[in-house]
Coordinates of C-alpha atoms in Angstrom, one line a residue:
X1342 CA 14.5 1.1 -11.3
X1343 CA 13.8 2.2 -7.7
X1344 CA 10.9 3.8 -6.6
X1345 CA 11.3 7.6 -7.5
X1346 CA 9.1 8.7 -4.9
X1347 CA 5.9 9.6 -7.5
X1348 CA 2.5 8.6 -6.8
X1349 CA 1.6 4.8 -6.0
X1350 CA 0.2 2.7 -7.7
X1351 CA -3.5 1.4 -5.1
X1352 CA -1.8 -1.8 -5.5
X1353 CA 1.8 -0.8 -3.5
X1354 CA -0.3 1.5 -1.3
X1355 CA -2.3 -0.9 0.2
X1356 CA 0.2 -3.7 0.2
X1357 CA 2.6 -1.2 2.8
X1358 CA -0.8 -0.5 4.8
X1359 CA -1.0 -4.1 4.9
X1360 CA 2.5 -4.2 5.9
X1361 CA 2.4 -2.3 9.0
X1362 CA 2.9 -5.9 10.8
X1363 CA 5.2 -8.3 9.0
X1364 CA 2.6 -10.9 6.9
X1365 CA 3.2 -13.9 4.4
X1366 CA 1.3 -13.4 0.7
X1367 CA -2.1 -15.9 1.2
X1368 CA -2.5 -13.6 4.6
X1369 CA -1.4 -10.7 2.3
X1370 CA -4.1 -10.4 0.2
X1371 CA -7.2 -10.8 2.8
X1372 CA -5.4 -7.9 4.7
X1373 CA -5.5 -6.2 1.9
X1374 CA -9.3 -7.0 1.1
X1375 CA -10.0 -6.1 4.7
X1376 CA -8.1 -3.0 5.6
X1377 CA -9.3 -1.7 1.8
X1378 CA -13.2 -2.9 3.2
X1379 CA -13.4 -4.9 0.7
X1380 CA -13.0 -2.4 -2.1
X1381 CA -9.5 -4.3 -3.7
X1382 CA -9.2 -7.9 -3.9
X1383 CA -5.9 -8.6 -5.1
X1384 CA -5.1 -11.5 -7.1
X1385 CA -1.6 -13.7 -6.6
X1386 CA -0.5 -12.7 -9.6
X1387 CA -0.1 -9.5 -8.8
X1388 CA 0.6 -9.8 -5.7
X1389 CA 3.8 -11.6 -6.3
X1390 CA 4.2 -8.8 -9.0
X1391 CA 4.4 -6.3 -6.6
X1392 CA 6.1 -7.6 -3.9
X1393 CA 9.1 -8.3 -6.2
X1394 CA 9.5 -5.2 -7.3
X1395 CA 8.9 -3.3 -3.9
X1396 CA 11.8 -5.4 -2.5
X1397 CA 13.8 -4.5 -5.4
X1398 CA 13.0 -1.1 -4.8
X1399 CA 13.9 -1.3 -0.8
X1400 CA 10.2 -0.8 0.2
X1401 CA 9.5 -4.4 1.8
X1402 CA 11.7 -6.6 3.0
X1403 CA 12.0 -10.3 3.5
X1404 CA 11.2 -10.8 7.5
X1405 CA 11.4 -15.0 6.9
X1406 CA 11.3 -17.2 4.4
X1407 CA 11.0 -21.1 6.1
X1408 CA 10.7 -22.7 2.8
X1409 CA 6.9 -22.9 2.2
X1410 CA 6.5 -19.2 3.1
X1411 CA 8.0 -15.7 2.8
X1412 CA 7.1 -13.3 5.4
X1413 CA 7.7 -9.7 4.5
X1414 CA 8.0 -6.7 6.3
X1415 CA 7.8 -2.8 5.6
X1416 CA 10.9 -1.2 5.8
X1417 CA 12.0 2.4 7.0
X1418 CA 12.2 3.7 3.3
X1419 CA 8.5 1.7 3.2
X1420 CA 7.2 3.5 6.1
X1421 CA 8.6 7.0 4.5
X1422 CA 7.1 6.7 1.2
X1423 CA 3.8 5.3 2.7
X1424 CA 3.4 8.4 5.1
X1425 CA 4.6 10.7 1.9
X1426 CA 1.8 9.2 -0.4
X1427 CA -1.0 9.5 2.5
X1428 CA 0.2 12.8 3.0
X1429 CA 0.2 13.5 -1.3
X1430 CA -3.2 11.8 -1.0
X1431 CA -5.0 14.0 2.3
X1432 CA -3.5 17.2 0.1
X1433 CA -5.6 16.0 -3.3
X1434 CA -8.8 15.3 -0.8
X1435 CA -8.1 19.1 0.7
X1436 CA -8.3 20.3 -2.9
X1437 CA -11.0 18.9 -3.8
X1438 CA -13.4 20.2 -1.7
X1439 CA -14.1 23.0 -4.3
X1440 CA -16.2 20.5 -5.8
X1441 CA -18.2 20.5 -2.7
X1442 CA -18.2 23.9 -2.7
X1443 CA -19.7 24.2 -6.1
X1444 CA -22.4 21.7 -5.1
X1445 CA -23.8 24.2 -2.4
X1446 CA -24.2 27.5 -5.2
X1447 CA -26.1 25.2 -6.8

C-alpha cells in the first residue's frame, strides 16, 4: 500500500530528515539519533523495517548498493510528503498554544 499522505509515523519522519543527503543504514541510524538530539535511537530492526516499506511506497530510493552497503536517497515524492508533515506538524504546534494561553489565566 503506498503512502496515503496521513500523518507519519516519528520513525519515517526522521528517517526523510535524515535523508536530506543520501546515507547507508549503520550511518542512518546515528543521523537519526543526532538530528533527533538524541531523543530517538532507532534500532536495525526497524530501521530495515522502514526503509523497505518507504521504497515501496516511492519515498526513498536506492542511491547505491556496492554489495556490503545500500545507500538511499529521499526522493521528490520524499521531499513532498516530508515538507507536507512539517507543515501538518507547525499547524498542530500553532493550535496548541491555547494551552499556553490557559496557563497565563491561571
Amino acid at each position: 500500500m503506498a503512502y496515503n499522505g496521513g500523518p507519519m509515523t516519528e520513525a519515517m519522519y526522521y528517517v526523510l530528515l535524515a535523508l536530506k543527503r543520501p546515507n547507508h543504514g549503520y550511518q542512518l541510524m546515528h543521523s537519526i539519533t543526532e538530528v533527533s538530539n538524541g531523543r530517538l535511537k532507532m534500532g536495525p530492526g526497524t530501521l530495515y523495517g522502514v526503509l523497505s516499506r518507504m521504497q515501496k511506497d516511492g519515498l526513498i530510493s536506492l542511491a547505491e548498493d556496492d554489495g556490503r552497503r545500500k545507500t538511499y536517497q529521499i526522493t521528490t515524492e520524499g521531499e513532498q510528503a516530508l515538507r507536507f508533515e512539517y507543515s501538518r506538524l507547525k499547524a498542530l504546534i500553532k493550535d496548541s498554544t491555547i494551552l499556553e494561553e490557559g496557563d497565563e489565566h491561571e
